[in-house]
CSV table of C-alpha atoms and ligand atoms in Angstrom, one decimal:
chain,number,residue,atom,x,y,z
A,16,UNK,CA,23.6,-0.6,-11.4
A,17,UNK,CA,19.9,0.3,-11.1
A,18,UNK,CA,19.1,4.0,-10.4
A,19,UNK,CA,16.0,4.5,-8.2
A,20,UNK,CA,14.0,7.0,-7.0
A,21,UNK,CA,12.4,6.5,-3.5
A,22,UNK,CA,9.1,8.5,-2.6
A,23,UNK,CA,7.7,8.1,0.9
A,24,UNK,CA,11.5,7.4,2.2
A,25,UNK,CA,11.1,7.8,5.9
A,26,UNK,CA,8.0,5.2,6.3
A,27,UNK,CA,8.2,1.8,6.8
A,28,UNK,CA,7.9,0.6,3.0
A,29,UNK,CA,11.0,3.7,2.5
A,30,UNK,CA,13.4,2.7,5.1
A,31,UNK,CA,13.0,-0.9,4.1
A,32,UNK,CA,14.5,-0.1,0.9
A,33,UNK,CA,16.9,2.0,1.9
A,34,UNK,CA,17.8,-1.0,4.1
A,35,UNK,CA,18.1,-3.1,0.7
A,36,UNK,CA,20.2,0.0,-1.0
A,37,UNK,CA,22.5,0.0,1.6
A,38,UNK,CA,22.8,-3.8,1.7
A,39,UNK,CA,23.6,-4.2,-2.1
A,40,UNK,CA,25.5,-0.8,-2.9
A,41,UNK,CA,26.7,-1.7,-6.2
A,42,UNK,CA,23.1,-3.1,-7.7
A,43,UNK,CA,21.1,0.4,-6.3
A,44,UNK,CA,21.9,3.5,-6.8
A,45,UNK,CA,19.4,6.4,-5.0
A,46,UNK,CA,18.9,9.5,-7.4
A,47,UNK,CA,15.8,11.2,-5.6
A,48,UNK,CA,14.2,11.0,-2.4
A,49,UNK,CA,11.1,12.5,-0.9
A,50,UNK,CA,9.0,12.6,2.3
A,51,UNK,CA,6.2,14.2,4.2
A,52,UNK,CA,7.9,16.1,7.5
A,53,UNK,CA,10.6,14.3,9.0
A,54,UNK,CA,13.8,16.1,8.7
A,55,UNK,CA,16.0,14.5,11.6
A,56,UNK,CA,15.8,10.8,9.3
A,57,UNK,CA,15.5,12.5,6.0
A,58,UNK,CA,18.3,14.5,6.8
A,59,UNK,CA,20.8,11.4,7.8
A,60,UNK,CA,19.1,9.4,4.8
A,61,UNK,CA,20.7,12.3,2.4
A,62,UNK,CA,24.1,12.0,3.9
A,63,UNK,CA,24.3,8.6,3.8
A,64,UNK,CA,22.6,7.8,0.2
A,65,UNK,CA,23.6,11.6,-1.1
A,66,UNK,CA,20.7,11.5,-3.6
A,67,UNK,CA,20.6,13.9,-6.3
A,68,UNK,CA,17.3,15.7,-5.6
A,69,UNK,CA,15.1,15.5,-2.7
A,70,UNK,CA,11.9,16.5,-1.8
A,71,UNK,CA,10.2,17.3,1.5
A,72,UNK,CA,6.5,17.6,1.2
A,73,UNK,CA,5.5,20.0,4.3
A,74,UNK,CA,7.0,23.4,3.1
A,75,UNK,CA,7.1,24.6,6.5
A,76,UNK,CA,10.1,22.0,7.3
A,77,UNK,CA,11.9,23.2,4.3
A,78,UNK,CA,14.5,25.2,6.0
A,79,UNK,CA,15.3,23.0,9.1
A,80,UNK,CA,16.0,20.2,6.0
A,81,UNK,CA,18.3,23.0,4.8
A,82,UNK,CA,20.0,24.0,8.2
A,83,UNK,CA,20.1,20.0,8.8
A,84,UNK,CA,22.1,19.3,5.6
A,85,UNK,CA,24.0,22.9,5.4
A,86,UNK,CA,27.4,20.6,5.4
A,87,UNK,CA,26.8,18.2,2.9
A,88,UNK,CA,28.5,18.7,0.0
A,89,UNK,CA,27.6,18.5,-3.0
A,90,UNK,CA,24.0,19.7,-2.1
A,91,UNK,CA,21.3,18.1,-3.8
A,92,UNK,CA,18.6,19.5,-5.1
A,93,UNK,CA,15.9,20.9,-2.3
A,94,UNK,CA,12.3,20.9,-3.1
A,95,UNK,CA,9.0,21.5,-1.2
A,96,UNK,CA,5.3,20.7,-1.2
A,97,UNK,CA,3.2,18.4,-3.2
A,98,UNK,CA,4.9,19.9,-6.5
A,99,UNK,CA,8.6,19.3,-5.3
A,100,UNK,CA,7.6,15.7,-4.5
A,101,UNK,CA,6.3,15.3,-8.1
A,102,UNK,CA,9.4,17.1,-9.6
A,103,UNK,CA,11.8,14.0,-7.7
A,104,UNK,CA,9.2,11.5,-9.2
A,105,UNK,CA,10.0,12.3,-12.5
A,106,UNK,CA,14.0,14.1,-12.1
A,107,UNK,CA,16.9,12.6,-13.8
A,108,UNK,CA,18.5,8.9,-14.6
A,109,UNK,CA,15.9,7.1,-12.3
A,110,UNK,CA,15.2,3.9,-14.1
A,111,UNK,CA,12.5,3.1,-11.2
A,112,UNK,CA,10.5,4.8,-8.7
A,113,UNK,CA,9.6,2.7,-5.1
A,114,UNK,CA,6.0,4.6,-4.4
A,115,UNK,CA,6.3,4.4,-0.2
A,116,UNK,CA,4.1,7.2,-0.3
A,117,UNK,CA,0.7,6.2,1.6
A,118,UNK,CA,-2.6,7.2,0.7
A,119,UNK,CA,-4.2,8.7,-2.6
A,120,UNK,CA,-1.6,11.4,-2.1
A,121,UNK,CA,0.9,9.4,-4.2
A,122,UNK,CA,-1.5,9.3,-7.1
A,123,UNK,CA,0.0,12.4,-9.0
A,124,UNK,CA,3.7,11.5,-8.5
A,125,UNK,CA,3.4,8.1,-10.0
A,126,UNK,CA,1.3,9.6,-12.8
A,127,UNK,CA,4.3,11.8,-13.4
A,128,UNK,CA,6.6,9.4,-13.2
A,129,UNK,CA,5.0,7.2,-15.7
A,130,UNK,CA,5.0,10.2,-17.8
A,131,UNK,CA,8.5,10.3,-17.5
A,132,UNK,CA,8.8,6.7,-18.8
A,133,UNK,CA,9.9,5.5,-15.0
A,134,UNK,CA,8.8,1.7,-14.2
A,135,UNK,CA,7.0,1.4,-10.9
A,136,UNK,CA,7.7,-0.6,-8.0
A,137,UNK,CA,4.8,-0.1,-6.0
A,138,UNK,CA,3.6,-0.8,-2.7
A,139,UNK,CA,1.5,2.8,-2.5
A,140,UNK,CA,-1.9,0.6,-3.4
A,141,UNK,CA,-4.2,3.6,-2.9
A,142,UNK,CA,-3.0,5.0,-5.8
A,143,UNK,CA,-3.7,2.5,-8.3
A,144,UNK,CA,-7.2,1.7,-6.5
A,145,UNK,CA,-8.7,5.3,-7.0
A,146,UNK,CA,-6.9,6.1,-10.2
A,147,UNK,CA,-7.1,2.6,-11.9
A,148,UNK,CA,-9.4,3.9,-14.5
A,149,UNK,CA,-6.7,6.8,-15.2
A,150,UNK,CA,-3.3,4.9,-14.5
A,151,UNK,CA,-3.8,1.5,-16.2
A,152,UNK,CA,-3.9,3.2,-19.8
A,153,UNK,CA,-1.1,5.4,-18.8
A,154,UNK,CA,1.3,2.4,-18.1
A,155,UNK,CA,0.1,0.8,-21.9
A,156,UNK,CA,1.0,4.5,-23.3
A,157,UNK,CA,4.5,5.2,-21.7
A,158,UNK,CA,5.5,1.3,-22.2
A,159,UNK,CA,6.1,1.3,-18.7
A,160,UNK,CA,6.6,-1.7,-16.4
A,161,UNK,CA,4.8,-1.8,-12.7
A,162,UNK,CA,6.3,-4.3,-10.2
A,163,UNK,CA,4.1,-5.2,-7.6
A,164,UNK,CA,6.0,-4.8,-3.7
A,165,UNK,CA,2.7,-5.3,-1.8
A,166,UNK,CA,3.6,-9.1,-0.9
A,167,UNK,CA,0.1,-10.4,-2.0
A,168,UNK,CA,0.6,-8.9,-5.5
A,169,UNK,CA,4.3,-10.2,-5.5
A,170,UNK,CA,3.4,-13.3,-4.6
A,171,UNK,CA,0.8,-13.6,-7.5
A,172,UNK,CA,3.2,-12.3,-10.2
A,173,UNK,CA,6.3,-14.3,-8.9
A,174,UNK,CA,4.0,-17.9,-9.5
A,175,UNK,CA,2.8,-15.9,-12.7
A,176,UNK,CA,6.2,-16.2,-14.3
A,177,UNK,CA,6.2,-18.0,-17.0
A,178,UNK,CA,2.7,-18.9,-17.2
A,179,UNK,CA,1.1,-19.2,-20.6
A,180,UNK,CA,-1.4,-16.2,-21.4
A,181,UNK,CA,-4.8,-17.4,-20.5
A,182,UNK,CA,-3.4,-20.0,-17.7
A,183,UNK,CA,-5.3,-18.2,-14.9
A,184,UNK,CA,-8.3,-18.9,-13.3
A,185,UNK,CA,-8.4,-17.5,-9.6
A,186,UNK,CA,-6.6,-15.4,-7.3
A,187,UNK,CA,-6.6,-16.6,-3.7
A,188,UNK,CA,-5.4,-13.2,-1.3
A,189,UNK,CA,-4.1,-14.7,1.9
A,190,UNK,CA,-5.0,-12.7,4.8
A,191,UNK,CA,-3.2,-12.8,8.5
A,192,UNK,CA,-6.3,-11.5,10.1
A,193,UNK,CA,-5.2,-8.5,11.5
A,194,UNK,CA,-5.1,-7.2,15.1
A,195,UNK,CA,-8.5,-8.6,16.3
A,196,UNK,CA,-8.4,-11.9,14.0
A,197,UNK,CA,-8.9,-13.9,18.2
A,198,UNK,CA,-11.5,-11.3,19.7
A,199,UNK,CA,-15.1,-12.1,19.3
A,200,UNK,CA,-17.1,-9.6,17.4
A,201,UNK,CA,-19.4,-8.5,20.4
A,202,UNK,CA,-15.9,-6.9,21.8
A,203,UNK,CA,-15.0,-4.8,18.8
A,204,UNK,CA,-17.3,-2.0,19.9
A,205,UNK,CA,-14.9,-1.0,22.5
A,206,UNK,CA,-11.9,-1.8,20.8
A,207,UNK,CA,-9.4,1.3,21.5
A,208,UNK,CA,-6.1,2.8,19.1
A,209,UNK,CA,-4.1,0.9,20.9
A,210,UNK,CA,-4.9,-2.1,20.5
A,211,UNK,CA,-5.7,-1.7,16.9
A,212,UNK,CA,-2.4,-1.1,16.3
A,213,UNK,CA,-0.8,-4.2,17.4
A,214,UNK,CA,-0.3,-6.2,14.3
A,215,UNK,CA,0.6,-9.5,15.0
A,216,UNK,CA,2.7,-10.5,12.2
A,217,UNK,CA,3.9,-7.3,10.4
A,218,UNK,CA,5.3,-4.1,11.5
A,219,UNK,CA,4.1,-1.4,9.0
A,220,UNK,CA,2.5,2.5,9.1
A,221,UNK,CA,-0.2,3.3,11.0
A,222,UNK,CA,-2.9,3.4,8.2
A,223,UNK,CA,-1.9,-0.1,6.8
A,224,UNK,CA,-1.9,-1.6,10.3
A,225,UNK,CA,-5.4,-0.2,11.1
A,226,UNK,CA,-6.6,-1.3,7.3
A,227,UNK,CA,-5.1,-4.9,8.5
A,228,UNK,CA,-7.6,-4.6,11.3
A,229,UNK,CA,-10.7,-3.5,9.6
A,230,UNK,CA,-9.6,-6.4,6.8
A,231,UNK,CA,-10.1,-3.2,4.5
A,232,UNK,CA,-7.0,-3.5,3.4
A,233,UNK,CA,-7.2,-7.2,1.8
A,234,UNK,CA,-10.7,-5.6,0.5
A,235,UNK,CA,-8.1,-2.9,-0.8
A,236,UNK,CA,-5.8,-5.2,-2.1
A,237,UNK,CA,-8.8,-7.3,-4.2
A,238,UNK,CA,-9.2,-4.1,-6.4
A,239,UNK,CA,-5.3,-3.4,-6.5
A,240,UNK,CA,-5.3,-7.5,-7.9
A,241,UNK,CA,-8.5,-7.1,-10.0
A,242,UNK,CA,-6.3,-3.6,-11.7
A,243,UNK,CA,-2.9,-5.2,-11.5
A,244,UNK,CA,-3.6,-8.4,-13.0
A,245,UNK,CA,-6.6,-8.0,-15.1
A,246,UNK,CA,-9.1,-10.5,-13.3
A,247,UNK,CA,-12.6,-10.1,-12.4
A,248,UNK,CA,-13.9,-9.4,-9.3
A,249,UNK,CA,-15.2,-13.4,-9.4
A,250,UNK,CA,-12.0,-14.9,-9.7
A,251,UNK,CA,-10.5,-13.2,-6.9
A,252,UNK,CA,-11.0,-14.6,-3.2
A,253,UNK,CA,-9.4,-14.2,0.2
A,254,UNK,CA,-8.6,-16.8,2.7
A,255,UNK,CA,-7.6,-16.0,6.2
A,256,UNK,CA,-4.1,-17.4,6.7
A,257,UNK,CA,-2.8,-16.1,10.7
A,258,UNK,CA,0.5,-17.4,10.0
A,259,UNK,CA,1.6,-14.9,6.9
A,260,UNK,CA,3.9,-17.4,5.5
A,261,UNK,CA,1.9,-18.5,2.1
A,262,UNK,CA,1.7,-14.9,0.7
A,263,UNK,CA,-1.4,-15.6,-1.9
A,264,UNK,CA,-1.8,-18.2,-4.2
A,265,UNK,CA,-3.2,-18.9,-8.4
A,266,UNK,CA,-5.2,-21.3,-9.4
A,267,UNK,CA,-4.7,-22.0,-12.8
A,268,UNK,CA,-7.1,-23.4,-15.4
A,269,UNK,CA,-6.2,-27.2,-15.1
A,270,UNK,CA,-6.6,-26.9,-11.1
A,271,UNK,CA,-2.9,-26.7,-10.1
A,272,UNK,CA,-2.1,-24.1,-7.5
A,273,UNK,CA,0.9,-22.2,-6.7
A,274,UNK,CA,1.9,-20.5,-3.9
A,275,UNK,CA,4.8,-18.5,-2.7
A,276,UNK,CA,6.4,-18.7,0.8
A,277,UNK,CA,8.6,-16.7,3.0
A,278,UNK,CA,8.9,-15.2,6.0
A,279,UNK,CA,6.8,-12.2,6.8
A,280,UNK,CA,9.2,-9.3,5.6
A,281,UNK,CA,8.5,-6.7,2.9
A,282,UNK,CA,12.2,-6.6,1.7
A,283,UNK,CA,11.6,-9.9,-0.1
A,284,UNK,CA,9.2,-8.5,-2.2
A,285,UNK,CA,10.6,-5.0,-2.0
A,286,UNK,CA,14.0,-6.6,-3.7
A,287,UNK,CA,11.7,-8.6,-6.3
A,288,UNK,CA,10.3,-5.5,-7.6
A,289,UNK,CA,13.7,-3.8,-7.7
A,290,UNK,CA,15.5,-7.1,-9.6
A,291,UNK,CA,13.0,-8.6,-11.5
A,292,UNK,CA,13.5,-10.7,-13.5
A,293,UNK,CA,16.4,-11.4,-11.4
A,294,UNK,CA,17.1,-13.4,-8.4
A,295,UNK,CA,19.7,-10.9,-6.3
A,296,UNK,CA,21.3,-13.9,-3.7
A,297,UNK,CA,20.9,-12.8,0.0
A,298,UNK,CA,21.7,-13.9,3.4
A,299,UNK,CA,18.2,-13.2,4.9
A,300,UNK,CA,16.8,-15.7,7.2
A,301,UNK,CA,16.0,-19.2,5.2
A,302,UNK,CA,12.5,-20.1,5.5
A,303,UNK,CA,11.7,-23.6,7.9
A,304,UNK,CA,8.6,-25.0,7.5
A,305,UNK,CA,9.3,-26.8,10.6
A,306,UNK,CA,10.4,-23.9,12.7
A,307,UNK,CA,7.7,-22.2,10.8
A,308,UNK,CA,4.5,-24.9,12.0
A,309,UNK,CA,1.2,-25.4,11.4
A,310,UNK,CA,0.2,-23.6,8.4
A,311,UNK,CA,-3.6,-23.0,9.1
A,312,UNK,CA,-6.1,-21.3,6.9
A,313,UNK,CA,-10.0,-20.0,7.6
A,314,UNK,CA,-13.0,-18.7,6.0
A,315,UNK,CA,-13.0,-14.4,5.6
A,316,UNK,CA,-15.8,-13.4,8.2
A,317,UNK,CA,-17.6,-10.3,7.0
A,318,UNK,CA,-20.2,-10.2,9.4
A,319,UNK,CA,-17.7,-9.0,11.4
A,320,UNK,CA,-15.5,-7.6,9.1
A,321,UNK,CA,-17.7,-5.6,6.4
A,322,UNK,CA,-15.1,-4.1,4.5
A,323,UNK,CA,-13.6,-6.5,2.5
A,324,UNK,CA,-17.4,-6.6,1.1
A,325,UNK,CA,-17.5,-2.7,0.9
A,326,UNK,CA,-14.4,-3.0,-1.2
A,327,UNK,CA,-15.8,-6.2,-4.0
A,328,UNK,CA,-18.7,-3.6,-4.4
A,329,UNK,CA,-17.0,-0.7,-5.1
A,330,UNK,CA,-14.6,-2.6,-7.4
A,331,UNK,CA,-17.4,-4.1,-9.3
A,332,UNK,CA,-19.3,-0.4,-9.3
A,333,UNK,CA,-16.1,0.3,-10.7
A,334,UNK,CA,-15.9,4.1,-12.3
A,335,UNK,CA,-14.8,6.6,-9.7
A,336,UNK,CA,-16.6,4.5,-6.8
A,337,UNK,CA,-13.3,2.8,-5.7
A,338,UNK,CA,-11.7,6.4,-5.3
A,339,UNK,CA,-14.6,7.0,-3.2
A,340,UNK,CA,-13.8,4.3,-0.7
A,341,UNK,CA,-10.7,4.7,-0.8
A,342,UNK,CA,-10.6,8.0,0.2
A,343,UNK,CA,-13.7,7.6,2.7
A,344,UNK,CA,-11.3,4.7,4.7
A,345,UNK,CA,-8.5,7.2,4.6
A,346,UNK,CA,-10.6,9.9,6.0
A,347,UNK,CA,-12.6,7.9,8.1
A,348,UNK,CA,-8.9,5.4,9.4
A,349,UNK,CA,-7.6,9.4,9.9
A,350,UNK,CA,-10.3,9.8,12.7
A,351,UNK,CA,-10.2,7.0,14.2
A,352,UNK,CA,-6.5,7.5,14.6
A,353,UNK,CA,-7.2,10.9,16.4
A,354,UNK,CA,-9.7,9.3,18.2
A,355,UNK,CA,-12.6,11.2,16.8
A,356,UNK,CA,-14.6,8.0,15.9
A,357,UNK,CA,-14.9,4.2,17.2
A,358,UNK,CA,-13.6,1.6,15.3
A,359,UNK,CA,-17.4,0.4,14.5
A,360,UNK,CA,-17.7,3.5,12.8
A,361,UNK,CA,-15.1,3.0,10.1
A,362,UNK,CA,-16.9,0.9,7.8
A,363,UNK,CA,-20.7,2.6,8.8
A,364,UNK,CA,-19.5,6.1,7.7
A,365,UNK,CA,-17.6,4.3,4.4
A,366,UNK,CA,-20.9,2.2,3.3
A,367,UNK,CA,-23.1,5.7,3.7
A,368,UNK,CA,-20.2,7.5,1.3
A,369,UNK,CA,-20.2,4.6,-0.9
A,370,UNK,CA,-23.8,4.7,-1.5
A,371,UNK,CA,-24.5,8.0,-1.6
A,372,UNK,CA,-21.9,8.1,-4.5
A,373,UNK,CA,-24.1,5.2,-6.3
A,374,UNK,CA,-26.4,7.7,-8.3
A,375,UNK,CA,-23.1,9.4,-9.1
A,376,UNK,CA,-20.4,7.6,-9.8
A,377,UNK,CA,-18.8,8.3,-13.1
A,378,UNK,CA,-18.1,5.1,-15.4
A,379,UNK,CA,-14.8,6.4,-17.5
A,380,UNK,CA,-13.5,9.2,-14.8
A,381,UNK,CA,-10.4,11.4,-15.9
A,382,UNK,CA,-7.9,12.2,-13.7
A,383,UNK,CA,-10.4,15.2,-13.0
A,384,UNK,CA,-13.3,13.7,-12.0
A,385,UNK,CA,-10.9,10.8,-9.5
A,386,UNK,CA,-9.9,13.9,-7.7
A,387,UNK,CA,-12.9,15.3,-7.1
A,388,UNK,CA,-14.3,11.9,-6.3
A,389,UNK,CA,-11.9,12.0,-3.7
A,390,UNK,CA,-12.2,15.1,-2.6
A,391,UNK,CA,-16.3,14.5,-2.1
A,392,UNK,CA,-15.5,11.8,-0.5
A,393,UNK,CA,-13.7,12.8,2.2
A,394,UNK,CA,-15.8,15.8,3.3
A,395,UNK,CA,-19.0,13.4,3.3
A,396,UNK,CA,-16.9,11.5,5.9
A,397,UNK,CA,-16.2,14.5,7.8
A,398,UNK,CA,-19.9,15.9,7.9
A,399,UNK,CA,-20.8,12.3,8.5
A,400,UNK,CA,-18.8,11.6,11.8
A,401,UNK,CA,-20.2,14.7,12.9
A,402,UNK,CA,-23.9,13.4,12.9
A,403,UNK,CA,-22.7,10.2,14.7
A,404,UNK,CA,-22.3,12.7,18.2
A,405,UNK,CA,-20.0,11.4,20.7
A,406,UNK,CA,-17.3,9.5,19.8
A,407,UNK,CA,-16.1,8.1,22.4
A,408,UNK,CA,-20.1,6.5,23.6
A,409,UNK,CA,-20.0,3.4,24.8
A,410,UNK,CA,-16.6,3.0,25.7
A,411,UNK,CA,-17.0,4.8,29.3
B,13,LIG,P1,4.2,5.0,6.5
B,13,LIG,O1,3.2,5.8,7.1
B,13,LIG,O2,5.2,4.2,7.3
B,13,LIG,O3,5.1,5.9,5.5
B,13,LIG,C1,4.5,6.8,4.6
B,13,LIG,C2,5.6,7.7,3.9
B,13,LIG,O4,4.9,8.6,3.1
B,13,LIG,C3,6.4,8.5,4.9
B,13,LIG,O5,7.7,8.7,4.4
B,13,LIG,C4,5.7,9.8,4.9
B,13,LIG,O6,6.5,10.9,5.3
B,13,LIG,C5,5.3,9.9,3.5
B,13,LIG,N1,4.0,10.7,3.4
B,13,LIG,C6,2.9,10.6,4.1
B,13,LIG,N2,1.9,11.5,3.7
B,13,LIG,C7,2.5,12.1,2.6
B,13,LIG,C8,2.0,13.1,1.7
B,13,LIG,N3,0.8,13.6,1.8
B,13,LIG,N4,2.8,13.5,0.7
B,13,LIG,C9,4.0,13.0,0.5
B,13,LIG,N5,4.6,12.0,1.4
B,13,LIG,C10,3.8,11.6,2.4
B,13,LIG,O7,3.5,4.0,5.4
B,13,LIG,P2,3.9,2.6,4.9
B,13,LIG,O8,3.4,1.5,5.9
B,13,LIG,O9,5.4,2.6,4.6
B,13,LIG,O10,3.0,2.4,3.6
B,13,LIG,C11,3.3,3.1,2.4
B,13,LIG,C12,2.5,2.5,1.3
B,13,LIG,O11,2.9,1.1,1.1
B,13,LIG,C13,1.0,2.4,1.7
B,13,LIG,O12,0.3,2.7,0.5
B,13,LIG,C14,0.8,1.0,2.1
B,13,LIG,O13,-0.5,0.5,1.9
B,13,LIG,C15,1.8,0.2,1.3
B,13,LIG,N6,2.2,-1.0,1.9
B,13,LIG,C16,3.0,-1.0,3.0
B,13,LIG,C17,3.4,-2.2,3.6
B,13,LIG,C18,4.2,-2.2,4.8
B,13,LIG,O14,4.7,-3.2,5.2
B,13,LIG,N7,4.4,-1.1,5.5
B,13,LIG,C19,3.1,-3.4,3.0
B,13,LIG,C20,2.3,-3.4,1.8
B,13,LIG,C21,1.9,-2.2,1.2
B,14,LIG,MG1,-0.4,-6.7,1.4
């Protein structure tokens, strides 16, 4: 039986693995969990997977967690704030940590529980994007292993097994398109939350769903491929594939490509990152290619979509400039959310950050300087959707 920790257990990424825990009760065990403020499902995740140690990361919720659980026994473990969350990261018999935290705010809790000697399952991208330069060498040092659960990155290492080193010659990303992949670009301006937020093939958090939509996130998930896997920024390309069921491809040396296939659902790759190297049999839906149809595939189109171009720059910049645009899209997708900005304005405000960080940008940043990165970052974002005025303009 596997003991793992779970960070990030009330998002979508969290309660899909809970859903695999629950499914296959004598392969997982849960020792810690942790999340950001809500009690009423962190409070019924605790009684039914009566973890060890849990962490809730807004300390003002703290008590209603304890009033919520006051009848549980044994009691785990309560903890608070970003500390508590980093104290479950790295508590106890946990052989592997699932980071479902989202954002660069699950950067310190991985680095502790690498420190802790913890493999990592990870579907928390942002983490490894910003602090690449920081957490790479940390995973050689503690001998740790990290499993890829972003399905891109599982896809890739699942058609990786077994391959000879030095059998790789390209990365192809598959990309569904995201919420607007049918509206023509002259309509985007006036593009509402809403809308952006209808994903048609995947149900996720808001953050991801609206990074679907900009294509940042397949921009994201280039540097989380080009850190993951060791390849340059050359050898790494994106097709648009609407259908989702390919979920990226290698092409190695001799010109042979593999692909993986499945349905669009995280727990596939969720339960990969959990087993490997096994293959844990389930019941889950059987993938027909003939239910399944056309399989369809298109050319990335950045005019409209300049992110995924914002994102190859920064990663070949390198240094602290992809902590930079990562935390510039997580500022700048935090506004939009609250309406503060247009969607138009998401990658203008990240491409001003980006470059202003060019003169900069730090080529071997510690952990110090990523955070500060960040930190800069974000308030440029800030200041800079104040100068663009009105944010709601042209979409009376
Ligand atoms: P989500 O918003 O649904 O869930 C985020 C979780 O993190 C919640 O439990 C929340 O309480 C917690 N959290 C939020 N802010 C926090 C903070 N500051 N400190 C501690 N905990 C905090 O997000 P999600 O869609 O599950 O995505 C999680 C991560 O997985 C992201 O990095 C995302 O890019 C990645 N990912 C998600 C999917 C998916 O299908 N949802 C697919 C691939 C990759
Ligand atoms: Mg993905």
């Amino acid at each position: 039986m596997k003991a793992i920790t779970l960070l990030g257990s009330t998002g979508s990424i969290g309660t899909q693995t809970l859903d695999i825990v629950a499914q296959y009760p004598e392969q997982f065990r849960i020792v810690g969990l942790t999340a950001g403020r809500n009690v009423k499902l962190l409070a019924q995740q605790i009684r039914q997977f009566k973890p060890e140690i849990v962490a809730i990361c807004d300390e003002d919720k703290l008590q209603e967690l304890q009033e919520a659980i006051a009848d549980i026994d044994p009691q785990p473990i309560l903890l608070a704030g970003e500390s508590g969350v980093v104290e479950v990261a790295k508590y106890g018999d946990a052989e592997a940590v699932v980071t479902g935290i989202v954002g660069c705010a699950g950067l310190l809790p991985t680095i502790a529980a690498i420190e802790a000697g913890k493999d990592i399952a990870l579907a928390n991208k942002e983490t490894l994007i910003a602090g690449g330069p920081v957490v790479n060498p940390l995973i050689e040092k503690y001998g740790v292993k990290v499993l890829p659960a972003d399905s891109e990155h599982s896809a890739i290492f699942q058609c990786l097994q077994g391959l000879p080193a030095g059998g790789l010659r390209r990365i192809i990303l598959t990309a569904s398109g995201g919420s607007f992949r049918d509206l023509p670009i002259d309509k985007l301006a006036g593009v509402t939350v809403a809308d952006a937020l209808k994903h048609p093939n995947w149900s996720m958090g808001q953050k991801i769903t609206i990074d679907s939509a900009t294509l940042m996130n397949k921009g994201l998930e280039v540097i989380e491929a080009h850190y993951l896997f060791g390849m340059d920024y050359d050898d790494i390309d994106i097709v648009i594939h609407p259908q989702s069921i390919i979920h990226s491809l290698i092409e190695l040396q001799d010109t042979s490509v593999l692909a993986q296939l499945g349905w669009p659902d995280m727990r596939l790759p969720l339960l990969y990152a959990l087993s490997w190297p096994e293959r844990i049999p389930t019941d889950w839906p059987k993938l027909d290619l003939v239910k399944s149809g056309d399989l369809t595939f298109r050319e990335p189109d950045h005019k409209k979509y300049p992110c995924m171009q914002l994102a190859y720059a920064a990663g070949r910049a390198g240094g602290s400039m992809p902590a930079v645009l990562n935390a510039a899209n997580e500022q700048a997708v935090a506004l939009f959310l609250d309406e503060k900005i247009t969607f138009l304005d998401i990658p203008k405000l990240i491409e001003q950050v980006c470059d202003k960080h060019q003169a900069d940008n730090c080529e071997s940043p510690g952990l110090e300087d990523i955070l500060a990165a960040d930190q800069w970052a974000r308030l440029e974002v800030l200041a800079g959707s104040v100068e663009l005025g009105d944010p709601l303009r042209g979409l009376r």
